[in-house]
Short mmCIF file of C-alpha atoms and ligand atoms in Angstrom, two decimals:
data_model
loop_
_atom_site.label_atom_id
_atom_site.label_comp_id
_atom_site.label_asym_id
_atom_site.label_seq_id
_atom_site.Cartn_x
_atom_site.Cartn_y
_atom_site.Cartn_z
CA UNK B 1 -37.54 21.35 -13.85
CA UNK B 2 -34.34 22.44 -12.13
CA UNK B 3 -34.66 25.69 -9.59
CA UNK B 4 -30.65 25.58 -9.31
CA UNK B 5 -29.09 29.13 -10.29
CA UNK B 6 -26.26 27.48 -12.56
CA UNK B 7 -25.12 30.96 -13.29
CA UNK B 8 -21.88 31.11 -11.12
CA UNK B 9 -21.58 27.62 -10.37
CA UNK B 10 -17.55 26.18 -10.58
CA UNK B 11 -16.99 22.98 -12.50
CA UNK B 12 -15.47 19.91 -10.74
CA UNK B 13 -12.69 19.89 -13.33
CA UNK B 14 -12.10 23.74 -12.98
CA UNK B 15 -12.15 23.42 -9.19
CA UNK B 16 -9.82 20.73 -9.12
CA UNK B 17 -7.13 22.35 -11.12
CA UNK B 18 -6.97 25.56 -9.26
CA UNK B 19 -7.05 24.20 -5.77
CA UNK B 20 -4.08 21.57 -7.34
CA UNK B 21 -2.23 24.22 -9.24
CA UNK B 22 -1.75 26.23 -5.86
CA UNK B 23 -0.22 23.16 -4.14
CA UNK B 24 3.36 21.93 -3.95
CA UNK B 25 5.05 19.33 -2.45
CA UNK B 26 6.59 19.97 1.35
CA UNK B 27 7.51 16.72 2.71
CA UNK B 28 10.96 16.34 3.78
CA UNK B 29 13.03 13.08 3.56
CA UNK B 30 13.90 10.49 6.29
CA UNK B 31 15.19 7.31 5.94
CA UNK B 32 13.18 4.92 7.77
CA UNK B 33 13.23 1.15 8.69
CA UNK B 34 12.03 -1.26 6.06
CA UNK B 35 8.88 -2.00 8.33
CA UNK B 36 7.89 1.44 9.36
CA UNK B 37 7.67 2.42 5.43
CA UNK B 38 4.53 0.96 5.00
CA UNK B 39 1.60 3.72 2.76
CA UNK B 40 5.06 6.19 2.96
CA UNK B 41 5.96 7.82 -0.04
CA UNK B 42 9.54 7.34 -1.43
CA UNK B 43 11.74 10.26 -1.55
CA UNK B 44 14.25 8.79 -3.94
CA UNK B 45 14.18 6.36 -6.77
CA UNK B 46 16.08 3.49 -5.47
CA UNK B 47 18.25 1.42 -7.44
CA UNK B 48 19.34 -2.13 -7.29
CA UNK B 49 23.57 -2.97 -5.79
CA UNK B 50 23.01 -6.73 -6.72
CA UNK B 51 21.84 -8.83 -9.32
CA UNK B 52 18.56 -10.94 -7.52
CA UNK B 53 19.13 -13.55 -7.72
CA UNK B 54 23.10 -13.41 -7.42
CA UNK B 55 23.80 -16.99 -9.14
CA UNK B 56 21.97 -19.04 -11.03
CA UNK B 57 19.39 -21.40 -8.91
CA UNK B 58 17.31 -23.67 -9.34
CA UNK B 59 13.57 -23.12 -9.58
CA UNK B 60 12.57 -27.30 -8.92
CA UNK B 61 13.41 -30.13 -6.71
CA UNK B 62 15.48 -32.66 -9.10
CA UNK B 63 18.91 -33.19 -10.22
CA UNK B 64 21.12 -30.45 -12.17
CA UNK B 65 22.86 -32.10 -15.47
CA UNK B 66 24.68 -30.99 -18.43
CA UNK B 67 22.68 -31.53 -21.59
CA UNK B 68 26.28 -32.83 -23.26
CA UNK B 69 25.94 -35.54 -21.02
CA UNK B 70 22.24 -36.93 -22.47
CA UNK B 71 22.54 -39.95 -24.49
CA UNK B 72 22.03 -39.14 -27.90
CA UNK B 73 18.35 -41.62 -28.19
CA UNK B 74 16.87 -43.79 -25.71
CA UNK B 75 18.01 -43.31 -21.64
CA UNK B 76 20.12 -41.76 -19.80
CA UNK B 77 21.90 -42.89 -16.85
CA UNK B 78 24.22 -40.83 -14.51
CA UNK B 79 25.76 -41.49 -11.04
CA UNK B 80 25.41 -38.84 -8.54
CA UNK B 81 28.46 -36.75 -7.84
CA UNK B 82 27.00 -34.19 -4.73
CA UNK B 83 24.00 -33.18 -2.91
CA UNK B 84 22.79 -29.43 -2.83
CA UNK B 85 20.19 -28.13 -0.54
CA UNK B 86 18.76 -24.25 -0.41
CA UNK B 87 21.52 -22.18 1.46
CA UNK B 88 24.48 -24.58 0.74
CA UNK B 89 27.16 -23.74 -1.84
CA UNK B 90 28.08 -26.34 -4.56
CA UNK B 91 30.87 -27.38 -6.03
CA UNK B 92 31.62 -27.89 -9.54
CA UNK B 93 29.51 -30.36 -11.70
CA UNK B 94 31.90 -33.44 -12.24
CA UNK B 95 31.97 -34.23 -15.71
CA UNK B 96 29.54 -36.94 -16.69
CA UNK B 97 27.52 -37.06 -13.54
CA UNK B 98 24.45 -35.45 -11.74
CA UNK B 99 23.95 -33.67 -8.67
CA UNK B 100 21.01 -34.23 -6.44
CA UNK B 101 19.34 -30.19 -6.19
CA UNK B 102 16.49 -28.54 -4.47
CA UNK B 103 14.14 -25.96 -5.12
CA UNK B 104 16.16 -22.29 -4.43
CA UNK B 105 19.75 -24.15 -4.39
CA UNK B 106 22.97 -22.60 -6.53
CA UNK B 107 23.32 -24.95 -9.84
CA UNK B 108 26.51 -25.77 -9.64
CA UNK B 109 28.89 -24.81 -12.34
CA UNK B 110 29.65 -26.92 -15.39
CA UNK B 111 25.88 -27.71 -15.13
CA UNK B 112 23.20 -26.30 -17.62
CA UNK B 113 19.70 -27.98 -16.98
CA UNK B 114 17.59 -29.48 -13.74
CA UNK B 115 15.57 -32.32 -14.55
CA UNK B 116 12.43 -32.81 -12.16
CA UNK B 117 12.75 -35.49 -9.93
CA UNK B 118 9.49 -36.80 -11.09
CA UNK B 119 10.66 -37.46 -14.49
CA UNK B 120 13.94 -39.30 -13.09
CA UNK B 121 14.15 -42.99 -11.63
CA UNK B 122 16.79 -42.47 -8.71
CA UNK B 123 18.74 -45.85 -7.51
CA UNK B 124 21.56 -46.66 -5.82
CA UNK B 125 23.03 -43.45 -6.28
CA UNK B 126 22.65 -43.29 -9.85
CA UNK B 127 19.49 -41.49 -11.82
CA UNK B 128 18.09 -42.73 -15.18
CA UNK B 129 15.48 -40.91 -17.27
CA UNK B 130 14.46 -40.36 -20.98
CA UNK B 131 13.76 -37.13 -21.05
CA UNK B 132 15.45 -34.68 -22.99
CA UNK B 133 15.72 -30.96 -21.15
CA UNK B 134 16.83 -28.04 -23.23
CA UNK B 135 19.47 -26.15 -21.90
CA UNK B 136 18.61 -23.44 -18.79
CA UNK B 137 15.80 -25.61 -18.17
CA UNK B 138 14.44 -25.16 -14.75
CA UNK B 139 17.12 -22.94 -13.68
CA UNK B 140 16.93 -19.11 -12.59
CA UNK B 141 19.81 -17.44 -14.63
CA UNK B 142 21.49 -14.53 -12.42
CA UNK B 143 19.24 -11.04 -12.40
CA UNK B 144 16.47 -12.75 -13.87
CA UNK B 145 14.40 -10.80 -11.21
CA UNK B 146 16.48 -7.69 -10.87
CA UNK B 147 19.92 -6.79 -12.67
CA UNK B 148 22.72 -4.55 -10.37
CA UNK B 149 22.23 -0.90 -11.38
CA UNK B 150 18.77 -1.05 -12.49
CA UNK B 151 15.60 1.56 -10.50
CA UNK B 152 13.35 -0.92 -8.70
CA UNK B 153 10.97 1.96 -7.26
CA UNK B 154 10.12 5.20 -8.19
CA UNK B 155 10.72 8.51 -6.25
CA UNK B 156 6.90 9.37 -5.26
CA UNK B 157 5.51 5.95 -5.15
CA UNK B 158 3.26 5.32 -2.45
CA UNK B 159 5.07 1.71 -0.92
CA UNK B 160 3.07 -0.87 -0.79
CA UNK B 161 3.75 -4.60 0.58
CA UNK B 162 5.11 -5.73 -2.43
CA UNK B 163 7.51 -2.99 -2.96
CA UNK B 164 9.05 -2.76 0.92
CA UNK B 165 9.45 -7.03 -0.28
CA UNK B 166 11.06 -6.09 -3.27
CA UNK B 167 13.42 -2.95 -1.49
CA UNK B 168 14.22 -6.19 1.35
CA UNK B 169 14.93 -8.21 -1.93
CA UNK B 170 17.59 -6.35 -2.69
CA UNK B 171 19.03 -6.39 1.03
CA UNK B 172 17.86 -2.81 1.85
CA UNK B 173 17.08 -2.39 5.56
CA UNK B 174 15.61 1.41 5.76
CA UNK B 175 14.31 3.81 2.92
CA UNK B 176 14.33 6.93 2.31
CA UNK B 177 10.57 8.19 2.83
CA UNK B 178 8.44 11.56 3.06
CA UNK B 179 7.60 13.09 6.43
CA UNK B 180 3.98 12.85 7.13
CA UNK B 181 2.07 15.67 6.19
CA UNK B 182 0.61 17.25 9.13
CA UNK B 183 -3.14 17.58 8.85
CA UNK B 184 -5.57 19.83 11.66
CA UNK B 185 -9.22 19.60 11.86
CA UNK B 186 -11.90 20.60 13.55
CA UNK B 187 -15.79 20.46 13.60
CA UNK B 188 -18.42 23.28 13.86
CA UNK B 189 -21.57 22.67 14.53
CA UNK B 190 -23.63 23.53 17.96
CA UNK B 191 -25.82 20.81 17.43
CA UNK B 192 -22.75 18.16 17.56
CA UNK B 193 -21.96 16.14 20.57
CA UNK B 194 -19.57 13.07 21.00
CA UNK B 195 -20.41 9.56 21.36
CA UNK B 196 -20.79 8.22 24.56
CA UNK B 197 -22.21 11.83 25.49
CA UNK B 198 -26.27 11.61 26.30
CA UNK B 199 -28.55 12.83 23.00
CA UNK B 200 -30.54 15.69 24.40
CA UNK B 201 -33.09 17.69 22.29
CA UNK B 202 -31.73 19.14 19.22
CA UNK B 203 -28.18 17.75 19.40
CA UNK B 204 -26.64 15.00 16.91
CA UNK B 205 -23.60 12.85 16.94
CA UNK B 206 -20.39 14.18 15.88
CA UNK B 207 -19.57 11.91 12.80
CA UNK B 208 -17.87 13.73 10.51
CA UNK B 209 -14.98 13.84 12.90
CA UNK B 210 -14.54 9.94 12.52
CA UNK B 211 -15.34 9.55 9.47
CA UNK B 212 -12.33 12.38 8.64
CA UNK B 213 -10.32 10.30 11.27
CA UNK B 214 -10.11 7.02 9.18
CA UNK B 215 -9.51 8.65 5.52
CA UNK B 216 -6.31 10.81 7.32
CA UNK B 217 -4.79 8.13 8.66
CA UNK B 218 -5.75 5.45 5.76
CA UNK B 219 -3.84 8.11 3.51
CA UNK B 220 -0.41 8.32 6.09
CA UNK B 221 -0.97 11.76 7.81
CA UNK B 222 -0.05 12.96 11.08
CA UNK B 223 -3.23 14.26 12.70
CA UNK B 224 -3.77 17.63 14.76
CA UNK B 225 -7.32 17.02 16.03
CA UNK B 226 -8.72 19.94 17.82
CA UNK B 227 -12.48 18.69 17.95
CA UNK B 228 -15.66 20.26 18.39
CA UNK B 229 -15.95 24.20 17.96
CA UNK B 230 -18.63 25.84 18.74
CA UNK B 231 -20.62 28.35 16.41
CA UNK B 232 -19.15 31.63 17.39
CA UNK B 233 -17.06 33.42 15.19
CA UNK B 234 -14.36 33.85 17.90
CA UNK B 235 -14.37 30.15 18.69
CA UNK B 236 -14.03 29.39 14.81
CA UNK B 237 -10.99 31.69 14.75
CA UNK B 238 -9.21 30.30 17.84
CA UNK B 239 -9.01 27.04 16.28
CA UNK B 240 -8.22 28.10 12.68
CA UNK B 241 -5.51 30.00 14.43
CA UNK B 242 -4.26 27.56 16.78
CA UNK B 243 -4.68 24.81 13.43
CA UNK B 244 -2.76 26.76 11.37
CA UNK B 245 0.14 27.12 13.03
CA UNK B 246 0.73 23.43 13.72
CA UNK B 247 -0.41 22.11 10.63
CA UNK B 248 0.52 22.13 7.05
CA UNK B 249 -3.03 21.75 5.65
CA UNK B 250 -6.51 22.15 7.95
CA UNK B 251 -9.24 20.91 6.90
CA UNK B 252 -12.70 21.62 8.95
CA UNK B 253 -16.79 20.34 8.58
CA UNK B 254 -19.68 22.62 8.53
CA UNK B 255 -19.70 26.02 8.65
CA UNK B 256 -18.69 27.10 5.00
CA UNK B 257 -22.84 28.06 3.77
CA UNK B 258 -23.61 31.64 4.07
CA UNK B 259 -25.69 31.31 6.66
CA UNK B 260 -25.60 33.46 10.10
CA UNK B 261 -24.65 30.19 12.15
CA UNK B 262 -21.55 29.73 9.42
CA UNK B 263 -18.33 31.26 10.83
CA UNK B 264 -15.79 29.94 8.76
CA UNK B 265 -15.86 31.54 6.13
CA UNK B 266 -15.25 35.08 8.33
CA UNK B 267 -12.64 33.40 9.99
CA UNK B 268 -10.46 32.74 7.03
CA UNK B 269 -11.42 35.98 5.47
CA UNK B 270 -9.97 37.73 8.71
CA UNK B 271 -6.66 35.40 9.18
CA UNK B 272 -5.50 35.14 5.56
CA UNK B 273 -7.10 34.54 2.29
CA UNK B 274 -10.17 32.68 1.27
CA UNK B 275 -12.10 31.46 -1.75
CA UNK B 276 -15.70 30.37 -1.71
CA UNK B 277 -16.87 27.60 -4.08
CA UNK B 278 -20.28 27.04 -5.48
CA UNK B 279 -19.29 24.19 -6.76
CA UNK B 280 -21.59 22.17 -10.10
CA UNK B 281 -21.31 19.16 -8.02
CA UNK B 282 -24.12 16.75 -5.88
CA UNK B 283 -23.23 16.30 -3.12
CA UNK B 284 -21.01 19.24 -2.05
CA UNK B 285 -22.06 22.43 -3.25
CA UNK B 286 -19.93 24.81 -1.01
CA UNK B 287 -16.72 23.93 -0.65
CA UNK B 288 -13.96 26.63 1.11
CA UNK B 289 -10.61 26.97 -0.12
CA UNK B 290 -8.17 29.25 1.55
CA UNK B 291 -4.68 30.19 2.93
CA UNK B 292 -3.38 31.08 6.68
CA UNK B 293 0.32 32.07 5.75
CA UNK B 294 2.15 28.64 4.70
CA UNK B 295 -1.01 26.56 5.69
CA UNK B 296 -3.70 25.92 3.27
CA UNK B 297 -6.87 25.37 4.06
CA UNK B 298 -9.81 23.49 3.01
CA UNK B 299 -13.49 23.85 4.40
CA UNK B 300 -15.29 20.99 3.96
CA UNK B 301 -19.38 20.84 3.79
CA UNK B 302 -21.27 19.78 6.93
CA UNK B 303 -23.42 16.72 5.55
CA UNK B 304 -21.91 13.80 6.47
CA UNK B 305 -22.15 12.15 3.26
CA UNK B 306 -20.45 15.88 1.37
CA UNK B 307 -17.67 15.36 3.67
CA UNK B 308 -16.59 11.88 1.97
CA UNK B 309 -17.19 12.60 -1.01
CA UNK B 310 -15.48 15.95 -1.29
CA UNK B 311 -12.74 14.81 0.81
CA UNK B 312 -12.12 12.17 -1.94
CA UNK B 313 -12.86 14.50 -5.08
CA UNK B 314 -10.71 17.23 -3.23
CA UNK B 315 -8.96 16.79 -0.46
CA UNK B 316 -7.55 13.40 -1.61
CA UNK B 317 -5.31 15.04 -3.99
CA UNK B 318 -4.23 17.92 -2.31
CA UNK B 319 -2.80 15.79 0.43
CA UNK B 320 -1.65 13.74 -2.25
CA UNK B 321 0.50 16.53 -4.17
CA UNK B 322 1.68 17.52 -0.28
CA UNK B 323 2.73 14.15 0.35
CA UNK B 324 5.43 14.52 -2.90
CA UNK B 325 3.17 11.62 -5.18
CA UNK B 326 1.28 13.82 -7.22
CA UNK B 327 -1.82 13.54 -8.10
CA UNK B 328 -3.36 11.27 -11.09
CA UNK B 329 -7.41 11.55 -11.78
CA UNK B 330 -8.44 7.86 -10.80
CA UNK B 331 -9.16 5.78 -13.66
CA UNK B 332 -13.22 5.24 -14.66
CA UNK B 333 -14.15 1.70 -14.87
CA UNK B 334 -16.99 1.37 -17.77
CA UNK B 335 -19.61 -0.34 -16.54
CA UNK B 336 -23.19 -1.18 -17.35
CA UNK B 337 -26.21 0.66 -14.86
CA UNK B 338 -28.24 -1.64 -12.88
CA UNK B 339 -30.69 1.64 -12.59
CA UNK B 340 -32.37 4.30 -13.82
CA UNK B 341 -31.75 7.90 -13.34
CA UNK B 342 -34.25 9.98 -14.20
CA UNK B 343 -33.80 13.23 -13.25
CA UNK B 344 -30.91 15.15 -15.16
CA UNK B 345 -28.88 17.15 -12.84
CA UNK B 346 -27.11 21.17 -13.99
CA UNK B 347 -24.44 19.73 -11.24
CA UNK B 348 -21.97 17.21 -11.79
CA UNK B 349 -23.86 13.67 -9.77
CA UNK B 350 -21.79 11.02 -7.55
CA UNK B 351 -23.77 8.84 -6.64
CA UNK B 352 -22.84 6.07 -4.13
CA UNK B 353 -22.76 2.94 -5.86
CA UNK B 354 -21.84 -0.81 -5.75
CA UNK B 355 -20.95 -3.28 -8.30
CA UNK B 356 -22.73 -6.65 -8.18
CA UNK B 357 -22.17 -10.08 -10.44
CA UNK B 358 -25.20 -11.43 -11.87
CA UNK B 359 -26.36 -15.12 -11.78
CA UNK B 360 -24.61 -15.40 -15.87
CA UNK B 361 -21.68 -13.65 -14.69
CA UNK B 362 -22.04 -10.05 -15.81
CA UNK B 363 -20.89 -7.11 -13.85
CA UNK B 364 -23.48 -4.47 -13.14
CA UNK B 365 -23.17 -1.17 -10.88
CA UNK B 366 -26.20 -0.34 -8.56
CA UNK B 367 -26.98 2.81 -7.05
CA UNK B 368 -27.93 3.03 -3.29
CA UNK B 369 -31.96 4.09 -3.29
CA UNK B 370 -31.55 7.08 -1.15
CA UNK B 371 -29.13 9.18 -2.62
CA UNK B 372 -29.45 12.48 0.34
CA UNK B 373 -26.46 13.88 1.49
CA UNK B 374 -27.43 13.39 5.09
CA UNK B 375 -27.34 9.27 4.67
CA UNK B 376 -24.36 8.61 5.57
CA UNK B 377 -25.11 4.17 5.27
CA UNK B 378 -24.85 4.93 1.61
CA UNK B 379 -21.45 5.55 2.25
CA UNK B 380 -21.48 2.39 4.08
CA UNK B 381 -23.45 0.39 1.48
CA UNK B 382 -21.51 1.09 -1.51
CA UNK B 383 -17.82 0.68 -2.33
CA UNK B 384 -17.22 3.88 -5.11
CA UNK B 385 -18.88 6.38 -6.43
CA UNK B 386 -21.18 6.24 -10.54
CA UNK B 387 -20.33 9.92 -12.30
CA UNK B 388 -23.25 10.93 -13.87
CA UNK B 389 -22.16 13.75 -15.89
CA UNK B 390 -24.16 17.54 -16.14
CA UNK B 391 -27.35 17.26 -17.24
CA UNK B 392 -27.73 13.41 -18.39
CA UNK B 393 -30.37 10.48 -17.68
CA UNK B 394 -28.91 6.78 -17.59
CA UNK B 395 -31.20 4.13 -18.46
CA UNK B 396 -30.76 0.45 -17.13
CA UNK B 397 -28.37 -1.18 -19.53
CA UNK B 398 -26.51 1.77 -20.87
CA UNK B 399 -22.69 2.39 -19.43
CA UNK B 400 -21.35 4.94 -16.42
CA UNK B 401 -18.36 5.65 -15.05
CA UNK B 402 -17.92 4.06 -12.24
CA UNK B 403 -15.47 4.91 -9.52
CA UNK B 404 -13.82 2.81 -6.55
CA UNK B 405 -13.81 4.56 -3.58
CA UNK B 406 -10.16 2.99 -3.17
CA UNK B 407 -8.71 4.75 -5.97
CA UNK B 408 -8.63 8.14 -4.30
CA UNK B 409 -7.69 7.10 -0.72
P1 LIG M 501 -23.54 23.06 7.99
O1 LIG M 501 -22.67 22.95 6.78
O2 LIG M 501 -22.77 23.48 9.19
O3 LIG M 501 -24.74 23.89 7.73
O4 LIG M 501 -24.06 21.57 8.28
C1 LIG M 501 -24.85 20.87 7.33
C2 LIG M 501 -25.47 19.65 7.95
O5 LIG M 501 -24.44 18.73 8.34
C3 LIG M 501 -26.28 19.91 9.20
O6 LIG M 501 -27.41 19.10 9.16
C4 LIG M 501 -25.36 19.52 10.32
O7 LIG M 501 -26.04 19.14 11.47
C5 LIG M 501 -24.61 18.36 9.71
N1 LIG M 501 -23.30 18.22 10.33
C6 LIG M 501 -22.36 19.20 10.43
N2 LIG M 501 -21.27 18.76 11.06
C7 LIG M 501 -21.48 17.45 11.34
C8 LIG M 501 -20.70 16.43 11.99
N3 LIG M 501 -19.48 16.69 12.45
N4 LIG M 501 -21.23 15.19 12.09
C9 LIG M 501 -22.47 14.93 11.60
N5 LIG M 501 -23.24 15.85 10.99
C10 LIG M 501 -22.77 17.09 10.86
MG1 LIG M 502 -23.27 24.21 11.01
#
């Protein structure tokens, strides 16, 4: 039986595209050194100014021919004209000879194969072999990687270690990358204290605040932390305030039910504008979405385990959008439940999950066992989130959506 009043409950898909549709891109470009660039996003598409590689080179230790010089059946035997090592230039292939060639070296002109050195007997300066290499065997024509002129990288990709190689590739030394978005937080909650602080009666840890922490940075922001606020209304608004005006986005923890204790929601309504979600989502049902002037401003739940997972579901791309990469719904693996759920839910489930490999090699998702939005070790425990959609049982065996946590941050 479900007690929930569905009535005026807001999708996760409707949700999503309003709080997205309001955002826009504000990151301004800076060019920035090659190793500094690093989870930045790219402000321009960046094209190649050289062929990679620039010549043709080999790709194999061995000896660089011309196929007009095989014998027509049987062996071949050629003397060795010059030697060419990585970094050295060569001369020109003497007519009727070989030239002794490593891995990475330029072929030298008038040559059109490399022959491996294991398929070669090499004496006295002279190589014989019967084998018979096509022509552009074992060699790397110029721009076989990259041609001059073409885009390696996209304006709005997110660089990654392979594309600040590929941007070095090309002999770039700096790119031109987003600013960080600015991001200020805070935490309300009179029950909070920090680690390293004693636990008296009635008081918790402060996790959210870490937990918040790690996903900002892991996603390239610049951080405004203001910490623990207490739960007065003109404490709440002090830090809103003093958030606001430093940051491009604030995001906060707690505070956002409609509870006496719960003082954001007042605070927005009395600096700028504000919009309270019920959302049809477990866990996370109130979610606040507002504006201070330029600043926008997301109020997160205060369950520690509602923070992640409406950080990701939410806040993941909002910075995204702000950060100039846009914003693409991850993609769903399909994969087969390790578990049973039982009780259909009016809200939109995500359940922390895990996939496992069986003993015969199959892929299976689990589900941790206590699925309360206080536990934050099933955060821990799991590595993405199952989407169970409104109102639906899984049995063991049938296929869910499964979501890596990585895809969002
Ligand atoms: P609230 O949304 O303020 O009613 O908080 C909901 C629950 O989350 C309460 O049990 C709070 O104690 C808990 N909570 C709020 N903020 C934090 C925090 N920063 N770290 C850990 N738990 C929190
Ligand atoms: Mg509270």
């Amino acid at each position: 039986m479900n007690h929930c009043d569905t009535t005026s409950l807001l999708s996760y898909d409707e949700a999503l595209t309003q709080l997205t549709d309001a955002i826009t891109a504000l990151a301004s470009p800076v060019d920035k050194a090659l190793l500094e660039t690093l989870g930045a996003v790219l402000a321009e598409s960046i094209e190649s100014a050289i062929d990679v590689p620039t010549c043709a080179m080999s790709s194999m230790d061995g000896y660089a021919i011309n196929t007009a010089d095989l014998a027509t059946s049987g062996v071949t035997t050629l003397p060795l004209s010059q030697r060419i090592a990585a970094g050295s230039a060569a001369d020109a292939l003497v007519t009727g000879t070989a030239a002794r060639i490593f891995t990475g070296a330029p072929v030298p002109e008038g040559a059109d194969a490399v022959i491996m050195q294991e398929q070669v007997d090499a004496v006295d300066h002279q190589i014989r072999f019967d084998a018979r290499p096509a022509s552009g065997s074992n060699i790397r024509p110029p721009g076989n990687d990259i041609r001059r002129g073409t885009t390696i990288l996209n304006k709005g990709c997110r660089l990654r270690p392979q594309d600040i190689g590929l941007a070095a590739s090309v002999g770039l030394q700096t790119l031109p990358v987003f600013s960080a978005i600015k991001v200020g937080m805070f935490f309300t909650g009179d029950e909070l204290v920090e680690p390293g602080q004693a636990l008296v009666a009635g008081k918790i840890y402060d996790s959210n605040r870490y937990t918040l922490h790690g996903l900002l940075e892991s996603m390239g922001c610049e951080i405004i932390d203001l910490g623990l606020v207490g739960d007065t209304l003109a404490a709440t608004r002090d830090a809103m305030l003093r958030a606001s005006t430093q940051a491009d986005l604030v995001v906060t923890s707690g505070g956002v039910s409609v509870g006496e204790e719960d003082h954001v929601r007042i605070a927005i309504e009395q600096l700028g504008e504000l919009r309270l979600w019920r959302l049809g989502i477990k866990p996370g049902k109130p979610l606040a979405y507002g504006q201070i002037n330029d600043t926008a401003f997301i109020g997160l739940p205060g369950n520690p385990v509602s923070v992640f997972a409406t950080f990701c579901l939410f806040v993941c791309p909002v910075i995204r959008i702000m950060q100039g990469c846009g914003w693409r719904k991850p993609v769903a693996l399909p994969v087969k439940a390790d578990f049973d759920w039982s009780r259909p839910d009016s809200r939109r489930e995500f359940l922390r999950a895990r996939l496992v490999t069986t003993k015969d090699n199959q892929t299976l998702v689990q589900i941790h066992p206590n699925q309360d939005s206080g536990v934050l070790t099933s955060t821990v425990w799991a590595d993405g989130f199952v989407e169970i959609p409104e109102n639906q049982t899984v049995q063991a065996g049938e296929m869910v959506n499964y979501l890596p946590f990585a895809q969002f941050f």
